[in-house]
Short mmCIF file of C-alpha atoms and ligand atoms in Angstrom, two decimals:
data_model
loop_
_atom_site.label_atom_id
_atom_site.label_comp_id
_atom_site.label_asym_id
_atom_site.label_seq_id
_atom_site.Cartn_x
_atom_site.Cartn_y
_atom_site.Cartn_z
CA MET A 1 102.91 18.71 26.78
CA VAL A 2 104.38 22.07 27.93
CA ILE A 3 102.28 23.29 30.87
CA SER A 4 103.55 25.32 33.80
CA GLU A 5 103.06 24.85 37.28
CA LYS A 6 101.59 28.02 37.84
CA ILE A 7 98.71 27.15 35.20
CA ARG A 8 98.36 23.62 36.57
CA ALA A 9 97.91 25.08 40.22
CA ILE A 10 95.22 27.36 38.49
CA ALA A 11 93.45 24.41 36.94
CA ALA A 12 93.42 22.34 40.47
CA GLU A 13 92.02 25.67 42.41
CA ALA A 14 89.29 25.70 39.54
CA GLU A 15 88.05 22.15 39.77
CA ARG A 16 87.85 22.74 43.64
CA GLU A 17 86.13 25.86 43.29
CA LEU A 18 83.64 24.26 40.39
CA GLY A 19 82.71 21.19 42.07
CA ALA A 20 79.17 22.19 43.11
CA ILE A 21 78.49 23.32 39.53
CA PHE A 22 80.30 20.15 38.02
CA ALA A 23 77.82 18.24 40.30
CA ASP A 24 74.68 19.98 38.91
CA ILE A 25 75.95 19.64 35.41
CA ASP A 26 76.35 15.76 36.14
CA ALA A 27 72.80 15.79 37.33
CA ILE A 28 71.41 17.59 34.13
CA SER A 29 73.24 15.00 31.96
CA GLU A 30 71.80 12.07 33.96
CA LYS A 31 68.33 13.40 33.64
CA ASN A 32 68.72 13.57 29.94
CA THR A 33 70.51 10.29 29.61
CA GLU A 34 67.24 8.86 31.28
CA LYS A 35 65.05 10.61 28.86
CA VAL A 36 67.13 9.01 25.89
CA LEU A 37 67.17 5.70 27.13
CA ASP A 38 63.25 5.85 27.71
CA ALA A 39 62.96 6.93 23.95
CA PHE A 40 65.21 4.16 22.77
CA ARG A 41 62.87 1.62 24.93
CA GLU A 42 59.57 3.31 23.94
CA ALA A 43 60.95 2.83 20.04
CA GLU A 44 62.26 -0.62 20.82
CA ILE A 45 65.48 0.26 19.23
CA SER A 46 67.52 -2.79 17.89
CA GLU A 47 70.28 -3.88 15.91
CA SER A 48 68.10 -4.05 12.88
CA HIS A 49 67.55 -0.19 13.01
CA PHE A 50 71.27 -0.03 12.09
CA THR A 51 71.00 -1.10 8.57
CA GLY A 52 71.04 1.20 5.98
CA SER A 53 68.52 1.72 3.22
CA THR A 54 69.22 2.97 -0.82
CA GLY A 55 67.13 4.58 -3.41
CA TYR A 56 63.80 5.92 -2.14
CA GLY A 57 64.66 4.37 1.18
CA TYR A 58 60.92 3.45 1.54
CA GLY A 59 60.20 1.35 4.76
CA ASP A 60 63.58 2.41 6.42
CA ARG A 61 62.69 1.52 10.04
CA GLY A 62 66.00 2.87 11.52
CA ARG A 63 65.15 6.41 9.97
CA ASP A 64 61.76 6.33 11.22
CA ALA A 65 62.69 5.08 14.90
CA ILE A 66 65.35 8.04 14.90
CA ASP A 67 62.56 10.44 13.90
CA ALA A 68 60.16 9.30 16.62
CA VAL A 69 63.20 9.03 19.08
CA ALA A 70 64.19 12.72 18.15
CA ALA A 71 60.72 13.93 18.91
CA ARG A 72 60.56 11.84 22.22
CA VAL A 73 63.70 13.04 23.71
CA PHE A 74 62.96 16.82 23.01
CA GLY A 75 59.47 16.22 24.62
CA ALA A 76 57.63 16.93 21.36
CA PRO A 77 54.88 15.49 19.41
CA ALA A 78 56.84 15.32 15.88
CA GLY A 79 60.10 15.69 14.52
CA PHE A 80 63.09 14.21 12.25
CA MET A 81 66.87 13.87 12.63
CA ARG A 82 68.59 12.89 9.48
CA SER A 83 71.63 12.53 7.66
CA SER A 84 70.30 14.27 4.68
CA VAL A 85 69.98 17.59 6.61
CA LEU A 86 73.31 18.85 5.61
CA MET A 87 74.43 21.23 8.55
CA GLY A 88 72.59 23.89 10.75
CA THR A 89 72.09 26.35 8.33
CA HIS A 90 70.55 23.89 5.85
CA ALA A 91 68.10 22.77 8.79
CA LEU A 92 67.17 26.55 9.24
CA THR A 93 66.49 26.82 5.48
CA VAL A 94 64.46 23.92 5.55
CA GLY A 95 62.02 25.26 8.38
CA LEU A 96 61.81 28.55 7.25
CA PHE A 97 60.94 27.85 3.74
CA ALA A 98 58.34 25.18 4.97
CA LEU A 99 56.51 27.83 6.92
CA LEU A 100 56.80 30.96 5.16
CA ARG A 101 54.80 31.96 2.27
CA PRO A 102 54.95 35.13 -0.42
CA GLY A 103 53.87 38.37 1.49
CA ASP A 104 54.57 36.58 4.78
CA VAL A 105 56.90 38.42 7.46
CA MET A 106 59.47 36.91 9.35
CA LEU A 107 60.12 38.52 12.67
CA SER A 108 63.29 37.84 14.34
CA VAL A 109 63.04 39.01 17.94
CA THR A 110 66.61 38.16 18.95
CA GLY A 111 68.26 40.83 16.50
CA ARG A 112 70.28 39.84 13.75
CA PRO A 113 70.16 36.20 12.91
CA TYR A 114 73.61 34.00 12.79
CA ASP A 115 75.78 35.17 9.90
CA THR A 116 75.14 32.23 7.58
CA LEU A 117 71.27 33.18 7.44
CA THR A 118 71.73 36.52 6.13
CA GLU A 119 71.96 35.23 2.56
CA VAL A 120 69.26 32.82 3.05
CA ILE A 121 66.75 35.41 4.26
CA GLY A 122 68.05 37.76 1.85
CA ILE A 123 68.66 40.54 4.61
CA GLY A 124 69.10 44.02 2.77
CA GLY A 125 66.91 42.89 -0.21
CA ALA A 126 66.60 40.11 -3.06
CA THR A 127 69.53 38.12 -3.86
CA GLY A 128 68.54 36.37 -6.99
CA ASP A 129 69.82 33.46 -5.49
CA GLY A 130 66.60 31.89 -4.11
CA SER A 131 66.53 33.62 -0.83
CA LEU A 132 63.25 34.11 1.10
CA SER A 133 63.33 37.79 0.05
CA ASP A 134 63.47 36.73 -3.74
CA PHE A 135 60.13 34.75 -2.95
CA GLY A 136 58.35 38.04 -1.38
CA VAL A 137 58.90 37.22 1.89
CA LYS A 138 59.51 40.17 4.23
CA TYR A 139 62.15 40.35 6.98
CA GLU A 140 62.00 42.61 10.11
CA GLU A 141 64.05 42.41 13.38
CA ILE A 142 63.72 43.71 16.95
CA GLY A 143 67.22 44.27 18.45
CA MET A 144 67.87 43.27 22.05
CA THR A 145 67.77 45.56 24.77
CA ALA A 146 70.99 47.39 26.29
CA GLU A 147 71.09 44.46 28.91
CA GLY A 148 70.91 41.78 26.01
CA ALA A 149 67.49 40.69 26.67
CA VAL A 150 64.41 40.11 24.15
CA ASP A 151 62.52 43.52 23.94
CA VAL A 152 59.05 41.72 24.68
CA PRO A 153 57.12 44.53 24.91
CA ALA A 154 58.41 45.68 21.18
CA ALA A 155 57.45 42.34 20.05
CA VAL A 156 53.94 42.08 21.69
CA ALA A 157 53.60 46.04 19.90
CA ARG A 158 54.43 44.90 16.35
CA ILE A 159 52.00 41.96 16.76
CA ALA A 160 49.19 44.34 18.03
CA ARG A 161 49.98 46.48 14.90
CA SER A 162 49.80 43.22 12.56
CA THR A 163 47.03 42.23 9.96
CA GLY A 164 48.11 38.84 10.16
CA GLU A 165 51.18 39.19 7.82
CA ILE A 166 53.73 37.90 10.53
CA ARG A 167 53.89 34.07 9.97
CA VAL A 168 57.31 33.37 11.74
CA VAL A 169 58.62 34.52 14.82
CA PHE A 170 62.28 33.64 15.07
CA ILE A 171 64.40 33.36 18.44
CA GLN A 172 67.95 32.48 18.62
CA ARG A 173 68.66 30.64 21.67
CA SER A 174 72.49 31.01 21.73
CA LYS A 175 74.68 33.91 21.26
CA GLY A 176 76.38 33.12 18.29
CA TYR A 177 79.41 35.38 17.46
CA LEU A 178 77.23 38.38 19.15
CA SER A 179 78.09 39.39 23.04
CA ARG A 180 74.62 38.89 24.72
CA PRO A 181 73.70 36.39 27.13
CA THR A 182 72.09 33.18 26.11
CA LEU A 183 68.28 32.83 26.45
CA THR A 184 67.09 30.00 28.67
CA VAL A 185 64.43 27.43 27.89
CA ARG A 186 62.05 29.27 30.10
CA GLU A 187 62.60 32.73 28.58
CA ILE A 188 61.89 31.22 25.16
CA ARG A 189 58.89 29.66 26.29
CA ARG A 190 57.56 32.88 27.86
CA ILE A 191 58.58 34.91 24.96
CA CYS A 192 56.19 32.39 23.12
CA VAL A 193 53.35 33.16 25.27
CA ALA A 194 53.58 36.51 24.86
CA VAL A 195 53.68 36.82 21.17
CA LYS A 196 50.70 34.29 20.72
CA GLU A 197 48.81 35.76 23.24
CA ALA A 198 49.16 39.20 21.55
CA ALA A 199 47.97 37.65 18.23
CA ARG A 200 44.86 35.89 19.68
CA GLU A 201 44.11 38.98 21.45
CA ARG A 202 44.06 41.07 17.96
CA GLY A 203 42.24 38.14 16.37
CA ILE A 204 44.75 37.41 13.66
CA ALA A 205 46.59 34.15 12.68
CA VAL A 206 49.05 33.09 15.35
CA PRO A 207 52.43 32.78 14.34
CA TYR A 208 54.76 30.09 14.16
CA VAL A 209 57.72 30.48 16.81
CA VAL A 210 60.53 29.04 15.54
CA VAL A 211 63.99 28.50 17.83
CA ASP A 212 67.54 28.44 16.31
CA ASN A 213 68.59 25.61 18.79
CA CYS A 214 72.23 25.25 17.78
CA TYR A 215 74.62 24.93 20.48
CA GLY A 216 71.65 24.97 23.24
CA GLU A 217 70.40 21.11 23.52
CA PHE A 218 71.15 19.20 26.68
CA THR A 219 72.48 21.92 28.40
CA GLU A 220 69.00 22.10 30.57
CA THR A 221 66.53 19.27 30.91
CA ASP A 222 64.28 20.34 28.83
CA GLU A 223 64.03 22.19 25.40
CA PRO A 224 61.80 24.85 23.91
CA CYS A 225 59.60 22.63 22.04
CA SER A 226 58.72 20.56 25.20
CA ASP A 227 55.74 21.29 27.26
CA PRO A 228 56.55 22.84 30.31
CA GLY A 229 53.07 21.66 31.94
CA THR A 230 52.99 25.09 33.69
CA PRO A 231 50.91 28.01 33.13
CA GLY A 232 52.64 31.20 31.87
CA GLU A 233 54.85 29.15 29.42
CA GLU A 234 54.19 27.70 26.09
CA PRO A 235 56.10 25.38 23.99
CA VAL A 236 57.58 26.78 20.57
CA ASP A 237 56.68 25.23 17.22
CA LEU A 238 59.85 24.20 15.84
CA ILE A 239 63.50 24.18 17.13
CA ILE A 240 66.21 23.50 14.58
CA GLY A 241 69.89 22.54 14.92
CA SER A 242 73.04 20.61 13.75
CA LEU A 243 74.27 17.12 14.47
CA ILE A 244 77.84 18.24 14.26
CA LYS A 245 77.09 20.06 17.41
CA ASN A 246 75.44 18.99 20.42
CA PRO A 247 72.69 16.54 19.79
CA GLY A 248 75.12 14.49 17.55
CA GLY A 249 77.09 13.72 20.71
CA GLY A 250 80.36 13.74 18.62
CA MET A 251 79.61 10.80 16.93
CA ALA A 252 77.38 11.52 14.00
CA ASP A 253 79.22 12.42 10.83
CA THR A 254 76.86 14.91 9.42
CA GLY A 255 73.16 15.61 9.76
CA GLY A 256 70.29 17.84 11.52
CA TYR A 257 66.89 17.90 13.07
CA LEU A 258 63.84 19.77 13.14
CA VAL A 259 61.42 19.05 15.91
CA GLY A 260 58.11 20.28 17.21
CA SER A 261 54.48 20.43 16.37
CA PRO A 262 52.98 17.98 13.93
CA ARG A 263 51.88 20.45 10.97
CA ALA A 264 55.35 22.48 11.40
CA VAL A 265 57.18 19.25 10.86
CA GLU A 266 55.15 18.06 8.38
CA LEU A 267 55.62 21.21 6.14
CA SER A 268 59.41 20.85 6.82
CA GLY A 269 59.27 17.29 5.79
CA TYR A 270 57.68 18.34 2.56
CA ARG A 271 60.52 20.90 2.13
CA LEU A 272 63.33 18.68 2.70
CA CYS A 273 62.09 16.39 0.19
CA CYS A 274 58.88 17.51 -1.65
CA PRO A 275 55.16 18.10 -1.07
CA GLY A 276 53.34 14.67 -1.37
CA VAL A 277 56.50 12.68 -0.23
CA GLY A 278 57.66 14.14 2.84
CA LEU A 279 59.21 11.94 5.50
CA ASP A 280 58.02 8.70 3.99
CA ALA A 281 61.36 8.39 1.82
CA GLY A 282 65.10 9.37 2.15
CA ALA A 283 67.64 6.71 2.32
CA SER A 284 69.84 6.74 5.27
CA LEU A 285 73.02 5.39 3.87
CA GLY A 286 74.23 3.41 6.82
CA GLN A 287 74.18 6.59 9.07
CA ASN A 288 71.29 5.23 11.48
CA ARG A 289 74.07 3.73 14.09
CA ASN A 290 76.02 6.67 14.07
CA ILE A 291 73.17 9.00 14.81
CA LEU A 292 71.75 6.90 17.78
CA LYS A 293 74.92 6.50 19.01
CA GLY A 294 75.37 10.22 19.02
CA LEU A 295 72.07 10.80 20.65
CA PHE A 296 72.91 8.13 23.12
CA TYR A 297 76.27 9.84 24.10
CA ALA A 298 74.83 13.65 23.63
CA PRO A 299 74.07 14.47 27.21
CA HIS A 300 77.11 13.16 28.45
CA THR A 301 79.35 14.88 25.74
CA VAL A 302 77.55 18.28 26.15
CA ALA A 303 78.32 17.96 29.67
CA GLN A 304 82.03 17.55 29.01
CA ALA A 305 81.92 20.35 26.95
CA MET A 306 79.96 22.54 29.66
CA LYS A 307 82.68 21.57 31.95
CA THR A 308 85.34 22.76 29.79
CA ALA A 309 83.55 25.99 29.10
CA HIS A 310 83.46 26.70 32.99
CA LEU A 311 87.08 25.83 33.54
CA ALA A 312 88.16 28.07 30.79
CA ALA A 313 86.17 30.83 32.31
CA TYR A 314 87.68 30.25 35.66
CA VAL A 315 91.22 30.11 34.35
CA PHE A 316 91.22 32.94 32.27
CA SER A 317 89.67 35.20 34.59
CA SER A 318 92.14 34.44 37.00
CA LEU A 319 94.56 35.23 34.25
CA GLY A 320 93.02 38.68 34.10
CA PHE A 321 91.03 38.27 31.22
CA ARG A 322 87.36 39.01 30.57
CA VAL A 323 84.99 36.20 29.96
CA SER A 324 81.60 35.44 29.49
CA PRO A 325 79.92 33.82 30.77
CA GLY A 326 81.39 34.04 33.98
CA PRO A 327 83.13 30.86 35.77
CA PHE A 328 80.09 30.49 38.28
CA GLU A 329 77.41 31.42 35.87
CA ARG A 330 74.75 28.76 34.52
CA ARG A 331 74.44 28.40 31.03
CA SER A 332 72.27 27.34 28.32
CA ASP A 333 74.71 26.84 25.32
CA ILE A 334 78.12 25.50 25.32
CA ILE A 335 79.87 28.75 23.94
CA GLN A 336 82.55 30.52 26.31
CA THR A 337 84.05 33.57 24.94
CA VAL A 338 87.41 35.30 26.38
CA GLU A 339 88.77 38.73 25.37
CA LEU A 340 92.33 38.35 24.79
CA GLY A 341 92.95 42.04 23.92
CA THR A 342 95.86 41.57 21.63
CA PRO A 343 96.36 40.08 18.16
CA GLU A 344 99.08 37.68 19.54
CA GLY A 345 96.74 36.58 22.56
CA LEU A 346 93.79 35.61 20.31
CA VAL A 347 96.12 33.70 17.89
CA GLY A 348 98.49 32.23 20.71
CA PHE A 349 94.95 31.11 22.21
CA CYS A 350 94.01 29.25 19.05
CA ARG A 351 97.32 27.75 18.74
CA GLY A 352 97.38 26.57 22.06
CA ILE A 353 93.77 24.73 21.68
CA GLN A 354 95.28 23.29 18.43
CA SER A 355 98.33 21.90 19.90
CA ALA A 356 96.30 19.81 22.35
CA SER A 357 93.89 18.30 19.86
CA PRO A 358 93.59 14.89 18.49
CA ILE A 359 93.91 15.82 14.82
CA ASP A 360 96.23 18.14 13.00
CA SER A 361 97.97 18.87 16.54
CA HIS A 362 101.21 19.82 14.64
CA VAL A 363 99.60 22.69 12.58
CA SER A 364 99.79 26.10 13.68
CA PRO A 365 96.58 28.07 13.09
CA GLU A 366 97.17 31.46 11.01
CA PRO A 367 94.62 34.52 10.34
CA TRP A 368 93.17 34.36 7.01
CA ASP A 369 90.46 36.29 4.78
CA MET A 370 87.49 33.97 4.94
CA PRO A 371 84.96 34.73 2.63
CA GLY A 372 81.93 36.59 3.74
CA TYR A 373 83.81 38.01 6.70
CA SER A 374 85.17 41.54 6.96
CA ASP A 375 88.22 40.89 9.02
CA PRO A 376 90.69 38.14 9.04
CA VAL A 377 89.50 35.09 11.28
CA VAL A 378 91.90 32.65 13.09
CA MET A 379 90.47 29.39 14.02
CA ALA A 380 91.59 26.15 16.16
CA ALA A 381 90.02 23.09 14.81
CA GLY A 382 91.67 19.59 15.06
CA ALA A 383 88.44 17.32 15.08
CA PHE A 384 87.54 13.65 13.81
CA VAL A 385 84.33 15.20 12.09
CA ASN A 386 85.27 18.33 9.56
CA GLY A 387 83.75 21.43 11.10
CA SER A 388 82.50 19.63 14.30
CA SER A 389 81.97 22.38 17.15
CA ILE A 390 81.05 19.67 19.96
CA GLU A 391 84.75 18.88 19.62
CA LEU A 392 87.03 21.48 21.29
CA SER A 393 87.48 24.24 18.63
CA ALA A 394 88.07 28.01 18.92
CA ASP A 395 88.01 31.02 16.69
CA GLY A 396 87.79 34.75 16.45
CA PRO A 397 88.05 37.75 14.19
CA MET A 398 91.07 39.43 14.12
CA ARG A 399 89.85 42.83 15.65
CA GLU A 400 89.29 44.76 18.93
CA PRO A 401 88.93 43.29 21.73
CA TYR A 402 90.34 40.08 20.23
CA THR A 403 87.74 37.85 21.53
CA ALA A 404 87.92 34.24 20.99
CA PHE A 405 84.63 31.95 20.75
CA LEU A 406 85.48 28.83 22.62
CA GLN A 407 83.16 25.76 22.36
CA GLY A 408 83.10 21.85 22.73
CA GLY A 409 85.35 19.36 24.05
CA LEU A 410 84.46 15.67 23.89
CA THR A 411 85.93 14.34 26.97
CA TYR A 412 86.79 16.93 29.90
CA GLU A 413 90.03 15.70 30.22
CA SER A 414 90.91 16.55 26.78
CA GLY A 415 89.08 19.80 26.92
CA LYS A 416 91.19 20.85 30.28
CA LEU A 417 94.17 20.12 28.38
CA GLY A 418 93.40 22.36 25.34
CA ILE A 419 92.47 25.07 27.90
CA LEU A 420 95.72 24.85 29.83
CA ARG A 421 97.60 24.71 26.63
CA ALA A 422 95.86 27.74 25.78
CA ALA A 423 96.63 29.48 28.94
CA GLU A 424 100.47 28.45 28.63
CA SER A 425 100.20 29.72 24.96
CA VAL A 426 99.18 33.14 25.80
CA ILE A 427 100.95 33.87 28.94
CA GLY A 428 103.78 31.43 28.97
CA ASN A 429 105.82 33.09 26.20
CA GLY A 430 105.98 36.30 28.17
CA GLY A 431 103.53 38.22 25.66
CA ALA A 432 106.17 37.38 22.65
CA PRO A 433 104.62 38.26 19.51
CA TYR A 434 102.84 35.30 17.95
CA ASP A 435 105.15 34.74 15.02
CA ALA A 436 107.30 33.84 18.00
CA PHE A 437 105.65 30.81 18.78
C1 PLP B 501 76.46 26.69 14.08
C2 PLP B 501 75.35 27.88 14.32
C3 PLP B 501 74.39 28.01 12.87
C4 PLP B 501 74.72 27.25 11.67
O1 PLP B 501 75.13 26.04 11.68
P1 PLP B 501 76.04 25.41 10.51
O2 PLP B 501 75.99 23.86 10.87
O3 PLP B 501 77.55 25.98 10.80
O4 PLP B 501 75.66 25.63 9.41
C5 PLP B 501 73.34 28.59 12.99
N1 PLP B 501 73.05 29.39 14.14
C6 PLP B 501 73.73 29.16 15.29
C7 PLP B 501 73.43 29.88 16.47
C8 PLP B 501 75.08 28.45 15.24
O5 PLP B 501 75.58 28.64 16.22
#
């Protein structure tokens, strides 16, 4: 790989400076690995759990064991983790349709949710495609403050005015494609206390608190649904995420999870399958081994991605680019943004990442008009699993300030090489237009 001495020197400096942070990340990974192994032991995971089932899938011991392990690892009483959940957006759709009824209000307290949920919710009105809005579920949102925090007083005030119509309070943990800080587990559990107390004080039905947990899993030693055991914090009712992100550990071929309180999980099972059957059915089609192996790897893999993100922040801020979070900031998700400032910079960045990928390293990303997006988007993805973003990947819209959203890295070594190739590609060419690469 062509990587200049200058960039290799910045990387060496970065690794010296980030040593203490890398050690902390290893400690988090070890603690989470301990939780995973404890859950495996408790469920007596063995070779027979890898056997797939067909048809209804009744009596699929592996599937049921994975559900129990997922709940235990995330510290909650119930949950499921299955290949029949197709992606993060599907998992979120299952959870929202499971809990919301006609006339109910879904209140998002982290502003506009992730792009793909717009049509699921039917933001802006009925879609005719079966959105929540088509079924008479109303949607309201409370924007984040100027500092990028949740406006808890506004959320509490809204509940104090409620007559019980707010059934779901929705929190997105990670920044997604927004420029705001990611919420920590602690912050999420405090918001949970505030909204539930407001409902109890008013004497109305206490809303479910639901968290879009995508990209957050295993970045801390707890999840928003685990019981903190401390006053002033309360676990949320449901956390939801994708297996081609953090908890799949780069091993799961597909899947998603919903974990939380028994009733929220039971209702979600009815929506995944059908009322009356719920989680008792579902052929696992030979995916049990991948899911278990992925969960085993996930704490370690997430640590690799976190180190890659810190390194990217250090290298690109040394080169004079604005990055978020900063190189020494603690994280609660695996997303790193780098403001490249120019179209050439953003495309060059993605080309650098692509050139160091294990798959499709010979192709050169081009911006394209992706359906549903207002500006052309450029993406780097050279992954073993289609669309996997626990594997090193980057993308960004072709508009000011030409920000790359970077995440993943199955191994720190490959993640590092991707970052160094991106740096080389952005500055090594003397700012030549990207056509010249
Ligand atoms: C990725 C993501 C989703 C959607 O997940 P898909 O698997 O792409 O459908 C939702 N919310 C957030 C915050 C995400 O990062």
